[in-house]
Coordinates of C-alpha atoms and ligand atoms in Angstrom, one line a residue:
Chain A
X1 CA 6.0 24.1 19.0
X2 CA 9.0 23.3 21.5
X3 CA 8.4 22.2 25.4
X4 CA 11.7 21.9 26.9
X5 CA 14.0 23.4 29.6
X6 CA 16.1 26.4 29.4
X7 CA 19.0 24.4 31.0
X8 CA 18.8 21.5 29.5
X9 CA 17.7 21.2 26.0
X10 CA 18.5 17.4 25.2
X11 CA 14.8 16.5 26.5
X12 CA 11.8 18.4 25.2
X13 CA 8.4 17.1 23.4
X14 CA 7.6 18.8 20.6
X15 CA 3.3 19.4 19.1
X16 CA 3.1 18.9 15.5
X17 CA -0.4 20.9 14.3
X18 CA -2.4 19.2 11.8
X19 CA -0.5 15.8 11.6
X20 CA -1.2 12.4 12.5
X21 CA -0.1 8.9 13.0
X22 CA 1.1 9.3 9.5
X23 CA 4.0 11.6 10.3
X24 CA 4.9 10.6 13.5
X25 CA 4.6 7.0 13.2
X26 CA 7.5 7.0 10.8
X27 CA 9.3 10.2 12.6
X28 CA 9.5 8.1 15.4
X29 CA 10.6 5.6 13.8
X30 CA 13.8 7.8 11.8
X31 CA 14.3 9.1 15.7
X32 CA 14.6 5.7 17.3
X33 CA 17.4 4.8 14.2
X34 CA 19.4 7.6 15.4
X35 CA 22.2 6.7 17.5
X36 CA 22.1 9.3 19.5
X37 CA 18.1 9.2 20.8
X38 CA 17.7 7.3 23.9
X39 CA 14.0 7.9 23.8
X40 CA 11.8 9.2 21.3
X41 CA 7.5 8.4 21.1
X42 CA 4.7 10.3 20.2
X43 CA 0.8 10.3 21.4
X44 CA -2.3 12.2 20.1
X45 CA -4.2 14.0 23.3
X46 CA -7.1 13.6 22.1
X47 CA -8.6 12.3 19.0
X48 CA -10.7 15.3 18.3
X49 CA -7.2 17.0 18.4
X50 CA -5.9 17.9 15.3
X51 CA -2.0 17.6 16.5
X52 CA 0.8 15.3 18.0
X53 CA 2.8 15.0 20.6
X54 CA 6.3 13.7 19.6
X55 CA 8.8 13.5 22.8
X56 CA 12.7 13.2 21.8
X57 CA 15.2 12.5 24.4
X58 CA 19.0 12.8 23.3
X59 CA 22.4 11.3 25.2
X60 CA 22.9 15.3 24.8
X61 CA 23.0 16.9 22.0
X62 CA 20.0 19.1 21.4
X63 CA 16.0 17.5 20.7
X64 CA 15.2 19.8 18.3
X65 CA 18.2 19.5 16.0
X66 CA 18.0 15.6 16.4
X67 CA 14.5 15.8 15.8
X68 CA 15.1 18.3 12.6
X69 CA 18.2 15.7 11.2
X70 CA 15.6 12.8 11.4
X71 CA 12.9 14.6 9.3
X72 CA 15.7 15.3 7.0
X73 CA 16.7 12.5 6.5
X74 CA 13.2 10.3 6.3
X75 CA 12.7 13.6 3.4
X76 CA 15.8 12.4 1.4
X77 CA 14.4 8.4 2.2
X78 CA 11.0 9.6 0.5
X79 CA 12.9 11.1 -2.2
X80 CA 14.9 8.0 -3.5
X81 CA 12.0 5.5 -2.8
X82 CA 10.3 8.1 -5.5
X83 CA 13.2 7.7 -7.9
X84 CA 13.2 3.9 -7.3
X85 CA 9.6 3.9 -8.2
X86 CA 9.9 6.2 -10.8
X87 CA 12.0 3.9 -12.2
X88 CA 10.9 0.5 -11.9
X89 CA 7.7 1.6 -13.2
X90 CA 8.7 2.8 -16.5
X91 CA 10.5 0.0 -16.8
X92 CA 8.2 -2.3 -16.3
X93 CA 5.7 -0.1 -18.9
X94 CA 8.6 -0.2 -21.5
X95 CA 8.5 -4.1 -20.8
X96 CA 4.9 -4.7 -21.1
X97 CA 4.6 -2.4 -24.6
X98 CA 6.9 -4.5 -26.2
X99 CA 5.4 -7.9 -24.7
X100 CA 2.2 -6.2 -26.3
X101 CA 3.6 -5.5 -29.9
X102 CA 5.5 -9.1 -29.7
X103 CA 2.3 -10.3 -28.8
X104 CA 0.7 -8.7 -32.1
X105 CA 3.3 -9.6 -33.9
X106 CA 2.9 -13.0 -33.4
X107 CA -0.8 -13.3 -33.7
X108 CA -0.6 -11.4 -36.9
X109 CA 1.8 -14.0 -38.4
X110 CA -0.1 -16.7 -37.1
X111 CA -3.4 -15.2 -39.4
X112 CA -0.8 -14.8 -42.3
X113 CA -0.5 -18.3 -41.8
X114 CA -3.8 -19.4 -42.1
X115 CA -4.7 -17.2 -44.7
X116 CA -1.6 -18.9 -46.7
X117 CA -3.4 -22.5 -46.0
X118 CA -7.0 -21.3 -46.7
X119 CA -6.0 -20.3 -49.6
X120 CA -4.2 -22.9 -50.7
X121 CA -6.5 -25.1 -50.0
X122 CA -8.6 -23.0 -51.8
X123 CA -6.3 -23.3 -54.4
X124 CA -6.2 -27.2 -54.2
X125 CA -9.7 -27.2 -54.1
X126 CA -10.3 -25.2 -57.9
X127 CA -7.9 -27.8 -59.5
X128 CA -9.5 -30.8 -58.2
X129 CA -12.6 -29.4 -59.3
Chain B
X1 CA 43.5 -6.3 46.4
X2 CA 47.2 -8.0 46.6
X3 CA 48.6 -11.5 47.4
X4 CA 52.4 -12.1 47.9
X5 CA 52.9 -14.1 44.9
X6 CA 55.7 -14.4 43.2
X7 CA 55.8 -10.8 40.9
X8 CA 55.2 -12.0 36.8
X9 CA 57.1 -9.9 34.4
X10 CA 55.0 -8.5 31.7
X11 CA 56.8 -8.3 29.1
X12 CA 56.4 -5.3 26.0
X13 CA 54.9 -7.5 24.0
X14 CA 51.8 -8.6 26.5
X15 CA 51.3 -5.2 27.1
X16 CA 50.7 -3.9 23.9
X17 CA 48.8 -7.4 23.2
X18 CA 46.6 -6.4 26.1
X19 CA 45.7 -3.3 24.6
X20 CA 45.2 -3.8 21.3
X21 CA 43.0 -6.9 22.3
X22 CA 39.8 -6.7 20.8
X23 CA 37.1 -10.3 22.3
X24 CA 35.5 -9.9 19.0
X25 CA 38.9 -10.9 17.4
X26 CA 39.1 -14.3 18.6
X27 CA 38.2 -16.9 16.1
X28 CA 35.8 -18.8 18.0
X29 CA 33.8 -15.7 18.5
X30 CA 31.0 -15.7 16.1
X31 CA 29.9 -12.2 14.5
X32 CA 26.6 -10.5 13.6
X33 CA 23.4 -11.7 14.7
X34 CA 23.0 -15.0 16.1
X35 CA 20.1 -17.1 13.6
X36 CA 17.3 -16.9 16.3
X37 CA 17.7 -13.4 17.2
X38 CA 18.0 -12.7 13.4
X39 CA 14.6 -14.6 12.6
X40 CA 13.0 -12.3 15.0
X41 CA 14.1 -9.4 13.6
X42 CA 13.3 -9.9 10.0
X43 CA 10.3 -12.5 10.5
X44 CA 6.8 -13.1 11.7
X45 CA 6.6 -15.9 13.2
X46 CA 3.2 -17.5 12.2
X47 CA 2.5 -20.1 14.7
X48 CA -0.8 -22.1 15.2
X49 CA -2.2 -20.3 17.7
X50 CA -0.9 -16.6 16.8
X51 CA 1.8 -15.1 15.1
X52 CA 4.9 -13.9 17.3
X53 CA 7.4 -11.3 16.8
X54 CA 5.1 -8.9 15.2
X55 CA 6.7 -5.6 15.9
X56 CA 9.9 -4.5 13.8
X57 CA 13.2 -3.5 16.3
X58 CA 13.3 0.5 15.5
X59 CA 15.9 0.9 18.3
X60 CA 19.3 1.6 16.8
X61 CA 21.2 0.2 19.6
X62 CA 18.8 -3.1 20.5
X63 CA 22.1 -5.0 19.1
X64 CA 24.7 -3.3 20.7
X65 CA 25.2 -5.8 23.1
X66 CA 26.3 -8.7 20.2
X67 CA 28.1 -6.0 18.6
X68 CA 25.5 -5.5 16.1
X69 CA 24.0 -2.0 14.9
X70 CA 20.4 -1.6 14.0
X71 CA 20.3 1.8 12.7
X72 CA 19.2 2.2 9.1
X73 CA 21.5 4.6 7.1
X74 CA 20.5 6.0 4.3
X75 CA 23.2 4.6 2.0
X76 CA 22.6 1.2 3.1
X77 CA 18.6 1.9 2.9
X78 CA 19.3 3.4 -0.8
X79 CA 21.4 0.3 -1.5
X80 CA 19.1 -2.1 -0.3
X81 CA 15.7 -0.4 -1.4
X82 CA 13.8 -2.2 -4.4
X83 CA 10.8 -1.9 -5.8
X84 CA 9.0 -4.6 -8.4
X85 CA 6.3 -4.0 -10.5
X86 CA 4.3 -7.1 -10.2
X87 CA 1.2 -6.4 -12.5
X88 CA -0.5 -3.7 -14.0
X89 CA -4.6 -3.9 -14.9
X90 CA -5.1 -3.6 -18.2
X91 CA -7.0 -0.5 -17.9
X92 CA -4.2 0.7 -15.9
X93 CA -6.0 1.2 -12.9
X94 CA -4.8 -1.3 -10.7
X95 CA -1.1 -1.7 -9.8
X96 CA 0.3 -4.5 -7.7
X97 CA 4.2 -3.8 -7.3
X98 CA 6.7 -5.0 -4.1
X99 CA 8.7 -2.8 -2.3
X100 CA 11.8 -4.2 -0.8
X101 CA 14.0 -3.2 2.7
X102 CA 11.4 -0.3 4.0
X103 CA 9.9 -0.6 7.4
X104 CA 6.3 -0.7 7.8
X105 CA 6.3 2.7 9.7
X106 CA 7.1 4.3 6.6
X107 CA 5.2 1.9 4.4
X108 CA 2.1 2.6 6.0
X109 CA 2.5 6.7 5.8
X110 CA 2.5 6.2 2.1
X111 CA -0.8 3.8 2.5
X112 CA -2.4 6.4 5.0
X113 CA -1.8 9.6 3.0
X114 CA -2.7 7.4 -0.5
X115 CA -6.4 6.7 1.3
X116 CA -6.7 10.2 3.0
X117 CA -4.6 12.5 1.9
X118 CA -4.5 13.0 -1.9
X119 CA -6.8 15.4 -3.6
X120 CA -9.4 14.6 -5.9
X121 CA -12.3 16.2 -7.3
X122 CA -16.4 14.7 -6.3
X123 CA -20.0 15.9 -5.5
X124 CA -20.3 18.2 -2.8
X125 CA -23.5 19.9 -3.9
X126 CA -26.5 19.0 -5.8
X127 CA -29.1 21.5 -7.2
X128 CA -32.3 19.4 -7.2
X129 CA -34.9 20.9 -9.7
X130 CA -37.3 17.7 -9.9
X131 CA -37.3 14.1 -8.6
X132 CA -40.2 12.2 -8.9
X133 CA -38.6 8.9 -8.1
X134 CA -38.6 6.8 -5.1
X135 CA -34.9 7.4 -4.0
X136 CA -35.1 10.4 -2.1
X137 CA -32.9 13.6 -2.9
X138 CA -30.3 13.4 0.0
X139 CA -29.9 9.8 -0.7
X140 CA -29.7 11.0 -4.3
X141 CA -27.2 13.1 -3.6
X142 CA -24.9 10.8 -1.4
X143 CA -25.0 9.0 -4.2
X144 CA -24.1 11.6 -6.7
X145 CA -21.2 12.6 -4.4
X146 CA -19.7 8.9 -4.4
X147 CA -19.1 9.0 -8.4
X148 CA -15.2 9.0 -9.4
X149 CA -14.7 12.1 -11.6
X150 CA -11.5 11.5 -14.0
X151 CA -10.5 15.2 -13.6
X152 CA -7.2 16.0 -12.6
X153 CA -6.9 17.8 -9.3
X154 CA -3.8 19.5 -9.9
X155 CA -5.6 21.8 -12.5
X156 CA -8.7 22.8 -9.9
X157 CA -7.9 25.0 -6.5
X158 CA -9.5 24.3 -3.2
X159 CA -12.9 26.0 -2.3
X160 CA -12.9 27.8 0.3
X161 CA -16.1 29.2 2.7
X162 CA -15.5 32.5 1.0
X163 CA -14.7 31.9 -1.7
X164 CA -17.3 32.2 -4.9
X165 CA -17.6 29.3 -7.0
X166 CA -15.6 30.0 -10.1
X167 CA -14.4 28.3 -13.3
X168 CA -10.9 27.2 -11.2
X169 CA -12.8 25.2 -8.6
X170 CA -15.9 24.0 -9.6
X171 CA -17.0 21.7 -12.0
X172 CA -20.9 21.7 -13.0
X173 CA -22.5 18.8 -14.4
X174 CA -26.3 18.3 -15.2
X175 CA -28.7 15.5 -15.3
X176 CA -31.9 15.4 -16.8
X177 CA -33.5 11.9 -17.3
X178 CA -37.6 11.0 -17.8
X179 CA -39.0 7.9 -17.9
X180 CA -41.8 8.4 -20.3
X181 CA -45.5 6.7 -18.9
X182 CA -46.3 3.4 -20.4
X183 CA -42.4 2.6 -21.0
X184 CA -40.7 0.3 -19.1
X185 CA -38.4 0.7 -15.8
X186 CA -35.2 2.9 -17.2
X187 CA -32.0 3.1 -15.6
X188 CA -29.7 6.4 -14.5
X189 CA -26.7 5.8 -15.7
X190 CA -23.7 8.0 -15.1
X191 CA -23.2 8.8 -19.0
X192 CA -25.9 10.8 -18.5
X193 CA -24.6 13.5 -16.6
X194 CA -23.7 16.4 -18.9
X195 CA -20.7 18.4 -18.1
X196 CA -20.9 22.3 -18.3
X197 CA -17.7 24.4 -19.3
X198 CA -19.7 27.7 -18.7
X199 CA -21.2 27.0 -14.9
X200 CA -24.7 26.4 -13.8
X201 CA -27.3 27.2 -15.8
X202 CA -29.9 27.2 -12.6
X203 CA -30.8 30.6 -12.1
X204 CA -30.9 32.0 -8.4
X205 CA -34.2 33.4 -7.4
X206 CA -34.2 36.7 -6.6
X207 CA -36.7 39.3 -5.3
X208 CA -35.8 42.1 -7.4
X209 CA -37.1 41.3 -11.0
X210 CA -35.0 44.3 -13.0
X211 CA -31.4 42.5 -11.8
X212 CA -29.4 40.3 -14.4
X213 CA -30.1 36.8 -13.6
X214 CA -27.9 35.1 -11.2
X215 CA -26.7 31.5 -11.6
X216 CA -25.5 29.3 -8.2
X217 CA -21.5 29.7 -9.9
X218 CA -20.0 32.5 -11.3
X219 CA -17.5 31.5 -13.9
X220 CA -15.8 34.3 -15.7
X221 CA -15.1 32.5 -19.0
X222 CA -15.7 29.0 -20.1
X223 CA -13.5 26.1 -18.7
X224 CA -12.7 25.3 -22.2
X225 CA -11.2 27.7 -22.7
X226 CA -9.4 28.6 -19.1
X227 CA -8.0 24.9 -19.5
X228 CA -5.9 24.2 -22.7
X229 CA -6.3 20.6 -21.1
X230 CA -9.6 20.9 -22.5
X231 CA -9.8 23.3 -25.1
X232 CA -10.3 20.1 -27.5
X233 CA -13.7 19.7 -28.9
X234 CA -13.8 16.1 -27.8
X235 CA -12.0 16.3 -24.3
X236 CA -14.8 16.5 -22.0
X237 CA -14.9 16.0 -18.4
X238 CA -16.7 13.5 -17.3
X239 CA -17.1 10.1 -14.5
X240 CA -14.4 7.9 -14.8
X241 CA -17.1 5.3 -15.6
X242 CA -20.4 5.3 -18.1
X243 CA -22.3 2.6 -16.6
X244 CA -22.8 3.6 -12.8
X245 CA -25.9 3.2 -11.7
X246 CA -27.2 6.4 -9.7
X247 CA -30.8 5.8 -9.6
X248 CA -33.9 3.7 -11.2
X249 CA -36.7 5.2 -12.6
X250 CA -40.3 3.9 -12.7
X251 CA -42.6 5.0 -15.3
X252 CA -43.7 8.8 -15.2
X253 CA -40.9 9.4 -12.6
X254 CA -38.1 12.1 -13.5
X255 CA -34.7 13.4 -12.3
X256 CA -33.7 17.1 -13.1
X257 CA -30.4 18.2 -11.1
X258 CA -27.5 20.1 -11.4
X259 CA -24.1 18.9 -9.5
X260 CA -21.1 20.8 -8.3
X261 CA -18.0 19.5 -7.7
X262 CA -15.6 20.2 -6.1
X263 CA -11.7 19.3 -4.6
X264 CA -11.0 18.2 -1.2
X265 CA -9.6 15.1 0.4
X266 CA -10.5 11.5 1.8
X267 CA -10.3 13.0 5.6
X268 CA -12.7 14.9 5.3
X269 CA -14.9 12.3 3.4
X270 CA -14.0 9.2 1.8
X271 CA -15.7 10.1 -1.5
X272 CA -12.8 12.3 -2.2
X273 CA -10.3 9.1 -1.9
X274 CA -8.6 8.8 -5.1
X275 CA -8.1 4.9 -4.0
X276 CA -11.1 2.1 -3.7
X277 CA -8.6 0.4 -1.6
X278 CA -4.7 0.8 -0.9
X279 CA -3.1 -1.9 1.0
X280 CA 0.0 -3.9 1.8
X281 CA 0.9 -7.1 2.6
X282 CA 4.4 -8.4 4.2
X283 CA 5.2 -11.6 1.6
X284 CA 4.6 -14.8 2.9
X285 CA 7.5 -17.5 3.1
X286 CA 6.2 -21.0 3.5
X287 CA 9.2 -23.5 4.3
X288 CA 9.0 -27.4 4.8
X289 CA 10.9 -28.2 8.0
X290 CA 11.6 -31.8 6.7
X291 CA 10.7 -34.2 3.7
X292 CA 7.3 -34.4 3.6
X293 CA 6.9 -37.7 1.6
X294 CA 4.6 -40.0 -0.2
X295 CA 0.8 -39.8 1.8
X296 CA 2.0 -36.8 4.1
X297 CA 2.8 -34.5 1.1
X298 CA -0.5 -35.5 -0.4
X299 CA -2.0 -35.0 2.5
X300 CA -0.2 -31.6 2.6
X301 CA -0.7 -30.5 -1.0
X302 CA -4.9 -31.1 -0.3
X303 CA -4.9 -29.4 2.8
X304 CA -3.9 -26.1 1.4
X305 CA -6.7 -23.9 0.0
X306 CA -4.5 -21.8 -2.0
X307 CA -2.3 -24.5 -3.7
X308 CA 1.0 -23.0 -2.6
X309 CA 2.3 -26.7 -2.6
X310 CA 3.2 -28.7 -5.2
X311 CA 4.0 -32.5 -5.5
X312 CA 7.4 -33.3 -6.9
X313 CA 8.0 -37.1 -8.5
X314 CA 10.9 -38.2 -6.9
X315 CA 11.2 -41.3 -9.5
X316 CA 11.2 -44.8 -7.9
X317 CA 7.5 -44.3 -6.8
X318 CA 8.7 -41.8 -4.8
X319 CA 6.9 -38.3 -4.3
X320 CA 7.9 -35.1 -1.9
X321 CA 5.7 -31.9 -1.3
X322 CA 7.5 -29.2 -2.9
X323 CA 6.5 -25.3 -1.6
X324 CA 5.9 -23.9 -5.3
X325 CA 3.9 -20.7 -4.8
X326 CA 4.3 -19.1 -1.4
X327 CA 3.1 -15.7 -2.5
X328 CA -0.5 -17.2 -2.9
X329 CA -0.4 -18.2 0.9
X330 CA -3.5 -16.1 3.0
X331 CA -2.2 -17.3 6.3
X332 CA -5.2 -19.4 7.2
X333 CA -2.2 -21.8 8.8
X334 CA -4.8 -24.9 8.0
X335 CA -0.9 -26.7 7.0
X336 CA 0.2 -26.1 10.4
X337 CA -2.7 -27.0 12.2
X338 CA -3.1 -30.9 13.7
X339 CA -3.5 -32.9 10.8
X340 CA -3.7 -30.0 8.6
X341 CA -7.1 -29.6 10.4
X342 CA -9.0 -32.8 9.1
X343 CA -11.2 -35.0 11.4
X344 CA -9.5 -38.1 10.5
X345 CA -10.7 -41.3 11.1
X346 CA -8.2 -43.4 12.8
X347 CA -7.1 -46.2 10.7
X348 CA -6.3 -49.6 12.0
X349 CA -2.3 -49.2 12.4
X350 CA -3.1 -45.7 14.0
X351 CA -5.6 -47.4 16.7
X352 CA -3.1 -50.4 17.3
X353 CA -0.7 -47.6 18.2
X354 CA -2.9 -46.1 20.8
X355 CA -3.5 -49.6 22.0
X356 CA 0.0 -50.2 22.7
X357 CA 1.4 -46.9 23.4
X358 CA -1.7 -45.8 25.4
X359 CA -1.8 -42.1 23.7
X360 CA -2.3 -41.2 20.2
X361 CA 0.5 -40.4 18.2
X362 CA 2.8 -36.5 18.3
X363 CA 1.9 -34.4 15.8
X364 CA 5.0 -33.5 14.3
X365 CA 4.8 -30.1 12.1
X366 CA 5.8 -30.0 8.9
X367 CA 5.5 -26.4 7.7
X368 CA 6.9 -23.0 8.9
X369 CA 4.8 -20.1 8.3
X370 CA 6.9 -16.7 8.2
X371 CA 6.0 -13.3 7.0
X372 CA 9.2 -11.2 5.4
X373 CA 9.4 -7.9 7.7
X374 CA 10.4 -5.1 5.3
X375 CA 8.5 -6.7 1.8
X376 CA 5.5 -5.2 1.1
X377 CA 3.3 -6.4 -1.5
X378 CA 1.1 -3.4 -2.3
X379 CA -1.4 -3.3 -4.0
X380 CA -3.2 0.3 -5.2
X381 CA -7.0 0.0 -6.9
X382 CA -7.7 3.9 -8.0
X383 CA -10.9 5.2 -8.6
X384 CA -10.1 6.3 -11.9
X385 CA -9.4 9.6 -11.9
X386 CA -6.1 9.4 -11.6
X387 CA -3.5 6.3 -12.4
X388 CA -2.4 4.3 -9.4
X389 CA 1.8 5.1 -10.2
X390 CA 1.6 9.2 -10.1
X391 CA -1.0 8.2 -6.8
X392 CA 1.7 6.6 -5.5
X393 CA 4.0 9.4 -6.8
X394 CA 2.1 12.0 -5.1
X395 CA 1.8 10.4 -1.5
X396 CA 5.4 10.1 -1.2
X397 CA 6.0 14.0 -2.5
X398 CA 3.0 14.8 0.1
X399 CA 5.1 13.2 2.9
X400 CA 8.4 14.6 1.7
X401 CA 6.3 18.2 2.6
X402 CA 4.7 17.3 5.8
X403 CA 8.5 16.8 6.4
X404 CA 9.8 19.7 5.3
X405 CA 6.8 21.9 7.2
X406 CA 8.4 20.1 10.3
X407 CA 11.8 21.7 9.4
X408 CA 10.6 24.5 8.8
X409 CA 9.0 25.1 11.9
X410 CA 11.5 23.9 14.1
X411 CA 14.3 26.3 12.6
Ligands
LIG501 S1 -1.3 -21.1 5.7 FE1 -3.0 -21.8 4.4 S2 -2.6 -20.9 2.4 FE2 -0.7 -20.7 3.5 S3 0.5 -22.5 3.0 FE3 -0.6 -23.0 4.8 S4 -2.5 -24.0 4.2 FE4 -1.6 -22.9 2.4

């Protein structure tokens, strides 16, 4: 929901239902990036509230499109810190499997080994019987 | 405002000089941010008494005046954005990871919506048929409804107040557990709930005798077979953990209940948090301000609880303090307190000082204490029901909606 001016529409507050700090904590802080917001906060009325109240105020063009471009864009910010992640992670799961079969790997060799001795000791052992 | 001076020719050349002049041009004029104001921007300041220059600088044009912008783009945010995998549990529960050029406003929306805001299923309502044991039933049942359930939201659908409990909402577990007379004290573990693809078998009372029996759920067809997730003989739901204790039982005592659960999220109560704790923390950088050398870097090195310094041999008998792990550093700032916060006894050289200078000596610090502004170590401990990485998956997709509802309702 818009409150604003007919005449002038670079100023207006705007509620956001059923968000927090969460949203407009980091709308605010897209909006204050923005070039073209000379002001831009938010405050919850009341804490039993169940809304925010985010106020943009624009060097002229319109609060609600600057307002809508900043959403946009902390959407497409969301969406490569997901493909970032995304990323990394498998990566780093790739990485650790084959640290994990190395890891076998070598521990396996390393019984070969000592099997190999036991038994020749073993071995050693029968002839100097 | 004139003076009769003799007129100067300007010549062409001046005048297009004159316009195409440009102050940041000169060579003596330095560009970007000048150090200090660049240490506030991208630093806390971890003094001894506080730390300083706690907020980050959201305003794009707070730099316009050096000819600096402060406005993140998003191509500059997509180049510079990292993310590390640091460590991984070994039951893959826990995931430590860093996340690189993000602000904390946006940091801490992931952290708020991964504590409050992702679905999960737990306990909302226990059926209590018999407890004989000292904990008492709504205690019992706070309790119950604290348990992790490893049961994938995404499968279930919210219950709402009219809705009937059904096989796509609900899941029913039972618990029977005696502890026969003459045995010892037994424990209730969580293993010992049962889980019950066909609903409740607790039959509602009702006054008419001739009526089918009613049951508190009514599932249509077994969850076995309504989920191919679980259609497997062997893939049961069940806690995300055997060995939780729910209650103690003393000899003769007995627990009979039947528990519903069902989805919701950590607002409304924290059982539903899919997290035990999600949290961040900006990454330390420790630096040495000068050598710190011989009895002064050992001095150092001891004075520091978490070992972040290291003593390097110099050769010649020589030894400097060395800052070898600053990640491990908790801040306590003992290193930059007076004499790294010991109650020394004053030797003799220091008291023949004060003798003859008539004060004791400066304290000169050694160590600057810094947190990084936009490096996050974070750290996500899920309950087990779901793995920390799609967690973190699903709290930026739920933010990427909150933002498109916003669009939405402003076109
Ligand atoms: S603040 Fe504490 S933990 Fe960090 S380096 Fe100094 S003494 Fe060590």
């Amino acid at each position: 929901m818009e409150h604003g001016s007919f005449t002038n529409d670079s100023h207006a507050s705007f509620t956001l239902a059923e968000e927090d700090h969460t949203l407009a904590n980091a709308v605010r802080f897209m909006l204050n990036q923005d070039p073209r917001v000379t002001l831009a906060g938010y405050s919850i009325p009341h804490p039993s509230l169940e809304c925010v109240n985010v106020r943009v105020q624009t060097t002229g063009d319109p609060a609600r499109e600057v307002l809508k471009d900043a959403c946009q864009e902390l959407m497409l910010m969301n969406r490569h810190v997901r493909s970032v992640f995304d990323k990394a992670v498998a990566e780093f799961k790739v990485k650790q499997a084959r640290l994990a079969t190395e890891e076998e790997k070598k521990t396996k060799a390393e019984e070969a080994e000592l099997k190999k001795q036991r038994d020749l000791l073993a071995s050693m052992d029968i002839e100097s019987d | 405002m004139t003076t009769k001076k003799e007129k100067r020719i300007v010549t062409e050349e001046e005048k297009t000089f004159a316009k195409n002049f440009n102050i940041m041009d000169l060579p003596d004029i330095p560009t970007g941010l000048p150090p200090h104001l660049q240490l506030q921007r991208t630093r806390v300041l971890c003094e001894e008494d506080a730390p300083i220059h706690t907020t980050s600088i959201a305003y794009s044009g707070a730099y316009n005046g050096v000819g600096v912008d402060n406005s993140v783009k998003l191509e500059n945010f997509s180049d510079n954005f990292k993310v590390d995998v640091i460590e991984l549990s070994k039951d893959g529960m826990e995931l430590t990871f860093d996340m690189i050029g993000i602000d904390a406003a946006i940091a801490n929306a992931f952290r708020r919506i991964l504590l409050a805001e992702l679905p999960t299923m737990a306990f909302e309502k226990v059926f209590i048929a018999n407890n004989t044991s000292i904990v008492q039933d709504e205690v019992l049942a706070q309790r119950m409804g604290l348990v992790p359930i490893a049961a994938d939201p995404k499968l279930f659908d919210y219950l709402s107040e009219n809705d009937q409990p059904n096989e796509k909402n609900t899941i029913v577990f039972k618990l029977h557990a005696k502890c026969a007379k003459g045995e010892g004290r037994k424990k209730v573990l969580t293993k010992e709930l049962i889980w019950l693809p066909n609903g409740s078998e607790l039959v509602k009372e009702s006054g008419d005798s001739n009526s089918k029996p009613k049951t508190y759920t009514s599932f249509s067809r077994s969850q076995k077979d309504s989920f191919p997730e679980f259609a497997a003989k062997d893939s049961n739901i069940s806690p995300s953990y055997p060995d939780i204790l729910i209650a103690k039982l003393g000899p003769g005592h007995e627990i009979e209940l039947e528990a519903h659960a069902v989805k919701g999220i950590g607002k409304t109560h924290a059982k539903w948090s899919p997290v035990a704790t999600a949290w961040y923390r900006m990454l330390p950088e420790v630096i040495l301000l000068r050598e710190v050398e011989d009895e002064d870097a050992e001095r150092l090195v001891k004075a520091c609880p978490q070992k972040v310094f290291d003593i390097e041999d110099m050769g010649n008998g020589r030894k400097r303090a060395r800052v070898a792990r600053p990640r491990e550093c908790t801040l306590c700032r003992q290193c930059v307190r007076k004499n790294y916060g010991e109650d020394r006894n004053k030797d003799e050289e220091e008291k023949e000082w004060i003798e003859n200078v008539g004060r004791e000596k400066e304290w000169v610090e050694n160590v600057a204490l810094r947190r990084v502004k936009n490096h996050f170590i974070f750290k996500i401990e899920s309950t087990g029901s779901m793995p920390p990485d799609v967690l973190f998956t699903e709290a930026v997709k739920i933010l990427e909606t909150k933002c498109e509802r916003v669009i939405a309702t402003l076109s």
